[in-house]
Amino acid sequence: MNIWVYVLRRLLYVVPILLGVCLIIFVLFNVVAGDPTHLLLGKHATARQMAELRHELGLDRPWFYQYFDLVKSAFTFDFGRSWSTKQTISTMISEGALPSLTLTIPGFVITTILSVSLSLLVSFYRGSFFDKSSVIFCVGLMSISSLAYILFGQWFFAYYMDWFEISGYDSGFPNFIPYIQLPVLIWVILSIGPDLRFYRTVMLDEVYQDYVRTARSKGLNEKVILFKHVLKNAMIPIVTYVVIQIPFLILGALLIESFFGIPGLGGITLNAINSSDFPVIRAMTILSAVAYILFSVLTDVLYTVVDPRVRLK
Amino acid sequence: MENAQAVTTNINKPREEKSKSLWRHAFETIMKDKMAVVSILIFLSYSAIALLTTFDLVAGDWAKEVGGSYTAPSAEHWFGTDIFGRSVMAKTLKGTQVAMSIGLFTALISGFIGVLLGAIAGFYGGKVDEVIVWFYTTFSSIPSIMLLVAITFILGKGLLAVYLALGFTSWVSLCRLIRGEVMRHKDREYVHAATAIGGNDFRKLFKHILPNVLHIVIINFSLQFQVAIKSEVILSYLGLGVQGRPSWGTMIDDAKLELARGVWWQLAAATLAMFVIVLSLNILGDALRDALDPKLKGK
């Protein structure tokens, strides 16, 4: 099958998924969560005010119109206005994306390079004490709550030792650098555990393959086997793992951003959750679902490009 | 004597002896692994503390004022006191109950949904499978934090809402695995044999196939257990967690106001308590996988 036909087919499969996502969001926010006018107008609202607001928000229309609006917004990215700040949500998103990326891209790149190299190192010494303690180290890192890392990091390194900025943000390169140092460090600590553990499993899966035995029996040394043979074959799961994380980079880091005052999408989402700002929560949910779905299509397509063994069905 | 007994059981129940061998083998493998044994002991003692605090046998007086506000750790109060002068040690012990119950019920709920949907999808295939796959693909496209927020928002606050929210958002990975495994198993000879002797679908699925995929459920259980304990902290931070009783999540969340005043002991106590049980469950999960997953044999 032609690759473009495959891409088209995968994209067509996106439609029912997207409709389903919109349906779940619609059911959660418009049906189960109930009437938002109480939330907006407070306790002393008159029936008339509530009816007017309901009309203004379009909540008095039949449900399928409301559902259709939701589906439409997934394609047009026109999400209306925030309830609390009254800004248009699309502006909020486009303004918040860059600060998020200044935090998440460095964090992601550093973690990936660090954990792939470390995973090669531990698979070189597989089964040894070094390998085993690296696994325990990863699991240990993962056993502490992310909130505890953020709280401790901010208090100890920024407040007590005064090595980093406690919180804040300044846009433009290189002004933002002092503000993202500690957040990036915390991001790396948070994600190196699961990443290293994943890459180690990937490497070990390859190390026991027949082609490695062949390479070894040819008399190649272990370094050549690891870097030339194992790493190349391990690229497939590595690429998949990397690509599927990209949408989450755009969405930022909820907790880190809100603690360090970075005006990114994660912080926006968290504020919306705290103030029950439904349109923003809904917009962020749709946005992340769309990003996730598109990137999983991209992963599948890349898979077939990178690995000639994967046959298109 | 021992030999004779083994022979008689062999004669009486030859089949059962054989079907137990995987589990017996797994049990022996785990018992040889010292770290796994320690993890099991830690898990059991946490469960015991949780049970004892439920009946107020331990830390029943956690709400009592035992000293001044924010007194530092001392020989009398190992982890100091909180803002109201309550013992942080007692709160940490009482928090074990919330953590263990969240772990248990979340793992049960997500295990139930995952196994049920996965088994049905894998066994029946066709349209049923397509609908279930569509459902979980859709479900997993929505970030779980958003679903968590939405579900707790709807169900209101409280322990039950936390169980359900965490359970409803964590079943997809198990469902995928079970679906795949059931698909692999449903055309095996033993299933055909069960059909031949007149076994219905329910019997084939739950009596014959399920025991063969049970190891996945068990491994997943220990994984979900610790993930749920960690997620409780995030829910507490969002103000959606447990109310009116101490939990590790609320204790860690309290630290955001305490650290600036130099009060580190509440964060330390809750983090330490959580670290030990989550680490143990992680190690136990790995040991279970090594012992139970036939694909990993000989590695």
Coordinates of C-alpha atoms in Angstrom, one line a residue:
Chain A
M1 CA 0.0 0.0 0.0
N2 CA 1.1 3.5 -0.8
I3 CA 2.2 5.5 2.3
W4 CA -0.1 8.4 1.5
V5 CA -3.1 6.1 1.4
Y6 CA -2.1 4.8 4.8
V7 CA -1.7 8.4 6.1
L8 CA -5.1 9.3 4.7
R9 CA -6.7 6.2 6.3
R10 CA -5.1 7.0 9.7
L11 CA -6.4 10.6 9.4
L12 CA -9.9 9.4 8.6
Y13 CA -9.8 7.2 11.8
V14 CA -9.1 10.5 13.7
V15 CA -12.7 11.7 13.0
P16 CA -14.6 9.1 15.1
I17 CA -12.1 9.5 17.9
L18 CA -12.4 13.3 17.9
L19 CA -16.2 13.1 17.8
G20 CA -15.9 10.7 20.8
V21 CA -13.7 13.1 22.7
C22 CA -16.1 15.9 22.1
L23 CA -18.9 13.7 23.2
I24 CA -17.2 12.8 26.5
I25 CA -16.3 16.5 27.2
F26 CA -19.9 17.5 26.2
V27 CA -21.4 15.0 28.6
L28 CA -19.1 15.9 31.4
F29 CA -19.4 19.7 31.2
N30 CA -22.9 20.3 29.7
V31 CA -24.9 17.5 31.0
V32 CA -23.5 16.1 34.2
A33 CA -21.9 19.2 35.6
G34 CA -25.2 21.0 35.4
D35 CA -26.1 24.6 35.1
P36 CA -23.1 26.9 35.3
T37 CA -25.2 30.1 35.8
H38 CA -25.2 29.5 39.6
L39 CA -21.5 29.4 39.5
L40 CA -21.2 32.6 37.5
L41 CA -23.9 34.8 39.1
G42 CA -23.5 33.7 42.7
K43 CA -26.3 33.0 45.2
H44 CA -28.4 36.1 44.8
A45 CA -29.1 35.8 41.1
T46 CA -32.7 36.4 39.9
A47 CA -34.4 34.0 37.6
R48 CA -34.3 36.6 34.8
Q49 CA -30.6 37.2 35.1
M50 CA -30.0 33.5 34.9
A51 CA -32.2 33.1 31.9
E52 CA -30.4 36.0 30.2
L53 CA -27.0 34.5 30.9
R54 CA -28.1 31.1 29.7
H55 CA -29.2 32.7 26.5
E56 CA -26.0 34.6 26.2
L57 CA -23.9 31.4 26.7
G58 CA -26.1 29.6 24.2
L59 CA -27.2 27.1 26.8
D60 CA -30.9 27.4 25.9
R61 CA -30.4 25.9 22.5
P62 CA -31.0 22.2 21.7
W63 CA -28.2 19.9 22.9
F64 CA -27.1 18.9 19.4
Y65 CA -26.4 22.5 18.5
Q66 CA -24.3 22.8 21.6
Y67 CA -22.5 19.6 20.7
F68 CA -22.0 20.7 17.2
D69 CA -20.4 24.0 18.5
L70 CA -18.0 21.9 20.5
V71 CA -17.0 19.8 17.6
K72 CA -16.6 22.9 15.5
S73 CA -14.2 24.4 18.0
A74 CA -12.0 21.4 17.8
F75 CA -11.3 22.3 14.1
T76 CA -11.4 26.1 14.2
F77 CA -9.8 26.5 17.6
D78 CA -12.3 29.2 18.4
F79 CA -13.2 28.5 22.0
G80 CA -14.9 31.6 22.9
R81 CA -14.0 33.7 26.0
S82 CA -12.7 32.8 29.5
W83 CA -15.3 33.3 32.2
S84 CA -12.8 34.7 34.7
T85 CA -10.5 36.9 32.6
K86 CA -12.9 37.6 29.7
Q87 CA -10.0 37.2 27.2
T88 CA -10.6 35.1 24.1
I89 CA -9.2 31.7 24.8
S90 CA -7.3 31.4 21.5
T91 CA -5.3 34.5 22.5
M92 CA -4.6 33.0 25.9
I93 CA -3.4 29.8 24.2
S94 CA -1.1 31.5 21.7
E95 CA 0.4 33.7 24.4
G96 CA 0.9 30.8 26.8
A97 CA 2.4 28.3 24.4
L98 CA 5.8 30.0 24.1
P99 CA 6.6 30.3 27.9
S100 CA 5.6 26.7 28.2
L101 CA 7.9 25.6 25.5
T102 CA 10.9 27.6 27.0
L103 CA 10.5 25.3 30.0
T104 CA 9.5 22.0 28.5
I105 CA 11.8 21.8 25.4
P106 CA 15.1 22.2 27.4
G107 CA 13.8 19.8 30.0
F108 CA 12.8 17.3 27.5
V109 CA 15.9 17.5 25.4
I110 CA 18.2 17.2 28.4
T111 CA 16.3 14.3 29.9
T112 CA 16.1 12.4 26.6
I113 CA 19.9 12.7 25.8
L114 CA 20.8 11.9 29.4
S115 CA 18.6 8.9 29.7
V116 CA 19.4 7.4 26.3
S117 CA 23.1 7.7 27.0
L118 CA 22.7 6.3 30.5
S119 CA 20.6 3.4 29.3
L120 CA 23.3 2.5 26.8
L121 CA 25.8 2.6 29.7
V122 CA 23.7 0.4 32.0
S123 CA 23.0 -2.1 29.3
F124 CA 26.7 -2.3 28.7
Y125 CA 27.1 -3.3 32.3
R126 CA 23.8 -5.3 32.4
G127 CA 23.3 -7.6 35.4
S128 CA 26.1 -5.9 37.4
F129 CA 25.7 -4.1 40.6
F130 CA 25.9 -0.8 38.7
D131 CA 22.9 -1.8 36.5
K132 CA 20.8 -3.0 39.5
S133 CA 21.5 0.1 41.5
S134 CA 20.5 2.3 38.6
V135 CA 17.2 0.6 38.4
I136 CA 16.7 1.1 42.2
F137 CA 17.8 4.7 41.7
C138 CA 15.1 5.3 39.0
V139 CA 12.4 3.6 41.0
G140 CA 13.5 5.6 44.1
L141 CA 13.2 8.8 42.2
M142 CA 9.8 7.9 41.0
S143 CA 8.6 7.0 44.5
I144 CA 8.5 10.6 45.7
S145 CA 5.6 12.8 44.9
S146 CA 6.2 15.5 42.2
L147 CA 4.7 18.1 44.5
A148 CA 7.4 17.2 47.1
Y149 CA 10.2 17.8 44.6
I150 CA 8.7 21.1 43.6
L151 CA 8.1 22.3 47.1
F152 CA 11.5 21.2 48.4
G153 CA 13.4 22.4 45.3
Q154 CA 11.8 25.8 45.4
W155 CA 12.4 26.2 49.2
F156 CA 15.9 24.8 49.4
F157 CA 17.6 25.8 46.2
A158 CA 15.8 29.1 45.5
Y159 CA 14.9 30.4 48.9
Y160 CA 17.3 28.9 51.4
M161 CA 20.5 28.6 49.2
D162 CA 19.4 31.5 46.9
W163 CA 20.9 29.9 43.8
F164 CA 17.9 30.4 41.6
E165 CA 15.0 32.8 41.1
I166 CA 12.1 31.8 43.4
S167 CA 9.4 32.5 40.9
G168 CA 8.6 34.8 38.0
Y169 CA 9.2 35.1 34.3
D170 CA 10.5 37.5 31.7
S171 CA 9.7 37.0 28.1
G172 CA 12.3 37.2 25.3
F173 CA 15.7 35.5 24.9
P174 CA 17.8 35.5 27.0
N175 CA 15.8 37.2 29.7
F176 CA 13.8 34.1 30.6
I177 CA 16.9 31.9 31.2
P178 CA 17.4 32.7 35.0
Y179 CA 13.7 31.9 35.6
I180 CA 13.6 28.5 33.9
Q181 CA 16.8 27.0 35.4
L182 CA 15.3 25.5 38.5
P183 CA 12.0 24.5 36.8
V184 CA 14.0 22.7 34.1
L185 CA 16.2 21.0 36.7
I186 CA 13.0 19.8 38.5
W187 CA 11.5 18.6 35.2
V188 CA 14.7 16.6 34.5
I189 CA 14.6 15.0 38.0
L190 CA 10.9 14.2 37.6
S191 CA 11.2 12.5 34.2
I192 CA 14.6 10.9 34.3
G193 CA 13.4 8.0 36.4
P194 CA 10.6 6.7 34.1
D195 CA 12.6 7.6 31.0
L196 CA 15.8 5.8 31.9
R197 CA 13.8 2.8 33.0
F198 CA 12.0 2.7 29.7
Y199 CA 15.1 3.1 27.6
R200 CA 16.9 0.5 29.6
T201 CA 14.1 -2.1 28.9
V202 CA 14.3 -1.1 25.2
M203 CA 18.0 -1.6 25.1
L204 CA 17.9 -4.9 27.0
D205 CA 15.1 -6.1 24.6
E206 CA 17.6 -5.6 21.7
V207 CA 20.7 -6.9 23.5
Y208 CA 19.2 -10.5 23.6
Q209 CA 18.3 -10.6 19.9
D210 CA 19.9 -13.0 17.5
Y211 CA 21.6 -10.3 15.5
V212 CA 23.6 -9.2 18.5
R213 CA 24.8 -12.8 19.1
T214 CA 25.8 -12.9 15.4
A215 CA 27.7 -9.6 15.7
R216 CA 29.4 -10.9 18.9
S217 CA 30.4 -14.2 17.2
K218 CA 31.9 -12.2 14.4
G219 CA 34.2 -10.9 17.0
L220 CA 32.9 -7.3 17.2
N221 CA 33.6 -5.6 20.4
E222 CA 30.8 -4.7 22.8
K223 CA 31.0 -0.9 22.1
V224 CA 30.5 -1.3 18.3
I225 CA 27.6 -3.7 19.0
L226 CA 25.9 -1.3 21.3
F227 CA 26.4 1.9 19.4
K228 CA 26.2 0.6 15.8
H229 CA 23.7 -2.3 16.1
V230 CA 21.7 -2.0 19.2
L231 CA 21.2 1.7 19.2
K232 CA 20.0 1.7 15.6
N233 CA 17.5 -1.0 16.2
A234 CA 16.4 0.6 19.4
M235 CA 15.7 3.8 17.5
I236 CA 12.1 2.7 16.7
P237 CA 10.8 2.5 20.2
I238 CA 12.9 5.6 21.1
V239 CA 11.4 7.6 18.2
T240 CA 7.9 6.5 19.2
Y241 CA 8.4 7.4 22.8
V242 CA 9.9 10.8 21.9
V243 CA 7.2 11.8 19.4
I244 CA 4.3 10.8 21.6
Q245 CA 5.6 13.2 24.3
I246 CA 5.7 16.2 22.1
P247 CA 2.0 17.3 22.5
F248 CA 2.6 17.3 26.3
L249 CA 5.5 19.7 25.8
I250 CA 3.2 22.3 24.2
L251 CA 0.7 21.9 27.0
G252 CA 3.4 22.7 29.6
A253 CA 3.8 21.4 33.1
L254 CA 0.8 22.1 35.3
L255 CA 2.4 22.1 38.7
I256 CA 5.8 23.4 37.9
E257 CA 4.4 26.4 36.0
S258 CA 2.0 27.4 38.6
F259 CA 4.6 27.2 41.4
F260 CA 7.2 29.1 39.5
G261 CA 4.9 31.7 38.1
I262 CA 5.6 30.8 34.5
P263 CA 2.7 32.2 32.4
G264 CA 2.4 29.0 30.3
L265 CA -0.5 26.8 29.3
G266 CA 0.0 24.5 32.3
G267 CA -0.4 27.5 34.7
I268 CA -3.5 28.7 32.7
T269 CA -5.1 25.3 33.0
L270 CA -4.5 25.1 36.7
N271 CA -5.9 28.6 37.3
A272 CA -9.0 27.6 35.3
I273 CA -9.4 24.4 37.4
N274 CA -9.1 26.5 40.6
S275 CA -11.6 29.0 39.4
S276 CA -14.0 26.5 37.7
D277 CA -13.5 28.4 34.4
F278 CA -15.3 25.8 32.3
P279 CA -14.6 27.2 28.8
V280 CA -10.8 27.3 29.4
I281 CA -10.8 23.8 30.9
R282 CA -12.9 22.5 28.0
A283 CA -10.6 24.3 25.5
M284 CA -7.4 22.9 27.0
T285 CA -8.9 19.4 27.1
I286 CA -9.9 19.6 23.4
L287 CA -6.6 21.1 22.5
S288 CA -4.6 18.4 24.2
A289 CA -6.8 15.6 22.8
V290 CA -6.4 16.9 19.3
A291 CA -2.6 17.2 19.8
Y292 CA -2.4 13.8 21.2
I293 CA -4.4 12.2 18.5
L294 CA -2.5 13.9 15.7
F295 CA 0.8 13.0 17.2
S296 CA -0.2 9.4 17.6
V297 CA -1.0 9.3 13.9
L298 CA 2.4 10.8 13.2
T299 CA 4.1 8.2 15.4
D300 CA 2.4 5.4 13.4
V301 CA 3.4 6.9 10.1
L302 CA 7.0 7.4 11.3
Y303 CA 7.0 3.8 12.5
T304 CA 6.4 2.6 9.0
V305 CA 9.0 5.0 7.6
V306 CA 11.7 4.1 10.1
D307 CA 11.2 0.4 10.2
P308 CA 10.9 -1.4 6.9
R309 CA 9.7 -4.5 8.7
V310 CA 6.4 -2.9 9.6
R311 CA 4.0 -3.8 6.8
L312 CA 1.0 -1.6 6.0
K313 CA -2.2 -3.4 6.4
Chain B
M1 CA 7.1 -39.2 54.7
E2 CA 7.1 -36.0 52.6
N3 CA 7.7 -38.0 49.5
A4 CA 4.8 -40.3 50.2
Q5 CA 2.5 -37.3 50.7
A6 CA 3.6 -35.7 47.5
V7 CA 2.8 -38.9 45.7
T8 CA -0.7 -39.2 47.1
T9 CA -1.5 -35.7 46.2
N10 CA -0.2 -36.4 42.8
I11 CA -2.4 -39.4 42.4
N12 CA -5.5 -37.6 43.7
K13 CA -5.1 -34.3 42.0
P14 CA -2.7 -34.6 39.1
R15 CA -4.2 -31.8 37.2
E16 CA -4.3 -29.3 39.9
E17 CA -0.7 -30.0 40.8
K18 CA 0.3 -29.2 37.2
S19 CA -1.8 -26.0 36.9
K20 CA -0.3 -24.7 40.1
S21 CA 3.2 -25.0 39.0
L22 CA 3.5 -21.5 37.5
W23 CA 2.3 -20.0 40.7
R24 CA 4.4 -22.2 42.9
H25 CA 7.4 -21.4 40.7
A26 CA 6.6 -17.7 41.0
F27 CA 6.2 -18.0 44.7
E28 CA 9.6 -19.7 45.0
T29 CA 11.2 -17.1 42.8
I30 CA 9.9 -14.2 44.8
M31 CA 10.8 -15.8 48.1
K32 CA 14.4 -16.1 46.9
D33 CA 14.5 -12.4 46.1
K34 CA 15.4 -10.7 49.3
M35 CA 14.2 -7.2 48.3
A36 CA 10.9 -8.6 47.2
V37 CA 10.4 -10.3 50.5
V38 CA 11.2 -7.1 52.4
S39 CA 8.7 -5.3 50.1
I40 CA 6.0 -7.7 51.0
L41 CA 6.7 -7.3 54.7
I42 CA 6.6 -3.5 54.3
F43 CA 3.3 -3.8 52.4
L44 CA 1.9 -6.0 55.1
S45 CA 2.9 -3.7 57.9
Y46 CA 1.4 -0.7 56.1
S47 CA -1.8 -2.6 55.7
A48 CA -1.7 -3.5 59.4
I49 CA -1.2 0.1 60.4
A50 CA -4.1 1.1 58.1
L51 CA -6.4 -1.5 59.6
L52 CA -5.4 -0.6 63.2
T53 CA -6.0 3.1 62.5
T54 CA -9.4 2.3 61.1
F55 CA -10.4 0.9 64.5
D56 CA -8.6 3.7 66.3
L57 CA -6.2 1.3 67.9
V58 CA -3.3 3.3 66.6
A59 CA -3.3 7.1 66.2
G60 CA -6.9 7.3 67.3
D61 CA -6.0 10.6 69.1
W62 CA -4.4 12.3 66.1
A63 CA -6.7 15.3 66.4
K64 CA -5.6 15.9 70.0
E65 CA -3.4 18.9 70.8
V66 CA -0.1 17.5 72.2
G67 CA 2.1 20.6 72.1
G68 CA 2.6 24.1 70.8
S69 CA 2.1 25.1 67.2
Y70 CA 4.9 24.0 64.9
T71 CA 7.3 22.5 67.5
A72 CA 10.3 21.0 65.9
P73 CA 10.9 17.2 66.0
S74 CA 12.0 16.0 69.4
A75 CA 12.4 12.8 71.3
E76 CA 8.8 13.1 72.4
H77 CA 7.3 14.0 69.0
W78 CA 9.5 12.4 66.3
F79 CA 8.1 14.5 63.5
G80 CA 7.2 17.6 65.5
T81 CA 3.7 19.1 65.6
D82 CA 1.6 20.9 63.0
I83 CA -0.1 24.3 63.1
F84 CA -2.7 23.2 65.6
G85 CA -0.1 21.5 67.8
R86 CA -1.2 18.0 66.7
S87 CA 1.4 15.2 66.4
V88 CA 2.7 14.9 62.9
M89 CA 3.6 11.3 63.7
A90 CA 0.0 10.4 64.5
K91 CA -1.2 12.2 61.4
T92 CA 1.2 10.3 59.2
L93 CA 0.0 7.0 60.8
K94 CA -3.6 8.0 60.3
G95 CA -2.8 9.0 56.7
T96 CA -1.7 5.5 56.0
Q97 CA -5.4 4.5 56.1
V98 CA -6.4 7.0 53.4
A99 CA -3.4 6.0 51.2
M100 CA -3.9 2.3 51.5
S101 CA -7.6 2.5 50.9
I102 CA -7.1 4.7 47.9
G103 CA -4.5 2.3 46.5
L104 CA -6.7 -0.7 47.1
F105 CA -10.0 0.6 45.8
T106 CA -8.5 2.4 42.8
A107 CA -6.7 -0.7 41.8
L108 CA -9.8 -2.8 42.2
I109 CA -12.0 -0.4 40.2
S110 CA -9.5 0.0 37.4
G111 CA -8.8 -3.7 37.4
F112 CA -12.4 -4.6 37.2
I113 CA -13.2 -2.2 34.3
G114 CA -10.0 -3.1 32.4
V115 CA -10.4 -6.8 32.7
L116 CA -14.1 -6.8 31.9
L117 CA -13.8 -4.6 28.8
G118 CA -10.6 -6.0 27.6
A119 CA -11.8 -9.6 27.9
I120 CA -15.1 -8.9 26.1
A121 CA -13.3 -7.0 23.3
G122 CA -10.6 -9.6 22.9
F123 CA -13.0 -12.6 23.1
Y124 CA -15.8 -11.4 20.8
G125 CA -13.9 -9.4 18.4
G126 CA -15.7 -7.8 15.4
K127 CA -18.1 -4.9 16.1
V128 CA -17.9 -5.3 19.9
D129 CA -14.1 -5.0 19.7
E130 CA -14.3 -2.0 17.4
V131 CA -16.6 -0.2 19.8
I132 CA -14.5 -0.9 22.9
V133 CA -11.3 0.0 21.1
W134 CA -12.9 3.2 19.9
F135 CA -14.0 3.9 23.5
Y136 CA -10.7 3.5 25.1
T137 CA -8.8 5.3 22.4
T138 CA -11.1 8.2 22.8
F139 CA -10.8 8.0 26.6
S140 CA -7.1 7.9 26.6
S141 CA -6.9 10.9 24.2
I142 CA -8.2 13.1 27.0
P143 CA -5.5 14.0 29.5
S144 CA -6.3 12.1 32.7
I145 CA -5.8 15.2 34.9
M146 CA -8.8 16.8 33.1
L147 CA -10.9 13.8 33.5
L148 CA -9.9 13.6 37.2
V149 CA -10.9 17.2 37.7
A150 CA -14.2 16.7 35.8
I151 CA -15.1 13.5 37.6
T152 CA -14.4 14.9 41.1
F153 CA -16.2 18.0 40.2
I154 CA -19.3 16.0 39.4
L155 CA -19.1 13.5 42.3
G156 CA -18.3 16.1 44.8
K157 CA -15.5 15.9 47.4
G158 CA -14.7 12.9 49.5
L159 CA -13.0 9.6 49.6
L160 CA -15.5 7.8 47.4
A161 CA -15.1 10.5 44.7
V162 CA -11.3 10.0 44.8
Y163 CA -11.6 6.2 44.5
L164 CA -13.9 6.5 41.5
A165 CA -12.1 9.3 39.8
L166 CA -8.7 7.6 40.0
G167 CA -10.3 4.2 39.1
F168 CA -12.1 5.5 36.1
T169 CA -9.1 7.2 34.7
S170 CA -6.6 4.4 35.0
W171 CA -8.0 1.3 33.4
V172 CA -7.0 1.8 29.7
S173 CA -3.5 0.3 29.8
L174 CA -4.8 -2.9 31.5
C175 CA -7.7 -3.1 29.1
R176 CA -5.3 -3.0 26.1
L177 CA -3.1 -5.7 27.5
I178 CA -6.0 -8.0 28.5
R179 CA -7.6 -7.6 25.1
G180 CA -4.4 -8.6 23.3
E181 CA -3.8 -11.6 25.6
V182 CA -7.3 -12.9 25.3
M183 CA -7.1 -12.6 21.5
R184 CA -4.0 -14.7 21.6
H185 CA -5.6 -17.3 23.8
K186 CA -9.1 -17.6 22.4
D187 CA -8.1 -19.9 19.5
R188 CA -5.8 -22.1 21.6
E189 CA -6.6 -25.8 21.8
Y190 CA -7.7 -25.8 25.4
V191 CA -10.4 -23.2 24.6
H192 CA -11.6 -25.4 21.7
A193 CA -11.6 -28.3 24.0
A194 CA -13.8 -26.4 26.4
T195 CA -16.2 -25.6 23.5
A196 CA -16.2 -29.3 22.6
I197 CA -17.4 -30.3 26.1
G198 CA -20.1 -27.7 25.9
G199 CA -18.6 -24.8 27.8
N200 CA -20.4 -21.5 27.2
D201 CA -18.7 -18.2 26.5
F202 CA -18.8 -17.1 30.1
R203 CA -17.2 -20.3 31.3
K204 CA -14.6 -20.3 28.6
L205 CA -13.7 -16.7 29.3
F206 CA -13.6 -16.6 33.0
K207 CA -12.8 -20.2 33.9
H208 CA -10.4 -21.1 31.2
I209 CA -8.8 -18.0 29.6
L210 CA -8.7 -15.6 32.6
P211 CA -6.5 -17.7 34.8
N212 CA -4.0 -17.6 32.0
V213 CA -3.9 -13.9 31.8
L214 CA -4.2 -13.4 35.6
H215 CA -0.5 -12.5 36.0
I216 CA -1.0 -9.3 34.0
V217 CA -3.9 -8.3 36.3
I218 CA -1.7 -9.0 39.4
I219 CA 1.3 -7.0 38.1
N220 CA -1.0 -4.2 37.1
F221 CA -2.6 -4.2 40.5
S222 CA 0.6 -3.5 42.3
L223 CA 1.4 -0.7 39.7
Q224 CA -2.0 1.0 40.0
F225 CA -1.8 0.8 43.8
Q226 CA 1.2 3.0 44.0
V227 CA 0.2 5.3 41.2
A228 CA -3.0 6.0 43.0
I229 CA -1.2 6.8 46.2
K230 CA 0.9 9.3 44.4
S231 CA -2.1 10.8 42.5
E232 CA -3.8 11.6 45.8
V233 CA -1.2 14.3 46.4
I234 CA -2.1 16.0 43.2
L235 CA -5.8 15.8 43.9
S236 CA -5.2 17.3 47.4
Y237 CA -3.2 20.1 45.8
L238 CA -6.1 20.9 43.5
G239 CA -8.4 21.0 46.5
L240 CA -10.2 17.9 45.3
G241 CA -8.8 15.4 47.8
V242 CA -9.9 14.0 51.1
Q243 CA -11.4 16.4 53.6
G244 CA -11.6 16.4 57.4
R245 CA -9.0 13.7 58.1
P246 CA -5.2 13.6 57.6
S247 CA -3.8 12.3 54.4
W248 CA -0.3 12.4 53.0
G249 CA -1.5 14.5 50.2
T250 CA -2.9 17.2 52.4
M251 CA 0.2 17.1 54.6
I252 CA 2.5 17.6 51.6
D253 CA 0.1 20.3 50.3
D254 CA 0.3 22.1 53.6
A255 CA 4.0 22.4 53.3
K256 CA 3.6 25.1 50.6
L257 CA 2.8 27.5 53.3
E258 CA 5.0 26.0 56.0
L259 CA 8.4 25.7 54.3
A260 CA 8.9 29.5 54.2
R261 CA 8.6 29.5 58.0
G262 CA 11.2 26.7 58.2
V263 CA 8.6 24.0 59.0
W264 CA 9.9 21.0 57.0
W265 CA 8.8 18.1 59.2
Q266 CA 5.3 17.6 57.9
L267 CA 6.6 17.5 54.3
A268 CA 9.4 15.1 55.4
A269 CA 7.1 12.8 57.3
A270 CA 4.5 12.4 54.6
T271 CA 7.1 12.1 51.8
L272 CA 9.1 9.5 53.7
A273 CA 5.9 7.4 54.5
M274 CA 4.9 7.6 50.9
F275 CA 8.4 6.9 49.6
V276 CA 8.7 3.6 51.5
I277 CA 5.4 2.1 50.4
V278 CA 5.6 3.3 46.8
L279 CA 9.2 2.1 46.5
S280 CA 8.2 -1.3 47.9
L281 CA 5.3 -1.7 45.6
N282 CA 7.5 -0.8 42.6
I283 CA 10.1 -3.4 43.6
L284 CA 7.3 -5.9 44.3
G285 CA 5.8 -5.2 40.9
D286 CA 9.1 -5.8 39.2
A287 CA 9.6 -9.0 41.1
L288 CA 6.1 -10.2 40.3
R289 CA 6.7 -9.5 36.6
D290 CA 10.0 -11.3 36.6
A291 CA 8.4 -14.2 38.4
L292 CA 5.1 -14.4 36.5
D293 CA 5.7 -13.2 33.0
P294 CA 6.6 -16.3 30.9
K295 CA 8.2 -14.2 28.2
L296 CA 10.8 -13.0 30.6
K297 CA 11.9 -16.5 31.6
G298 CA 15.6 -17.2 31.2
K299 CA 16.6 -13.5 30.8

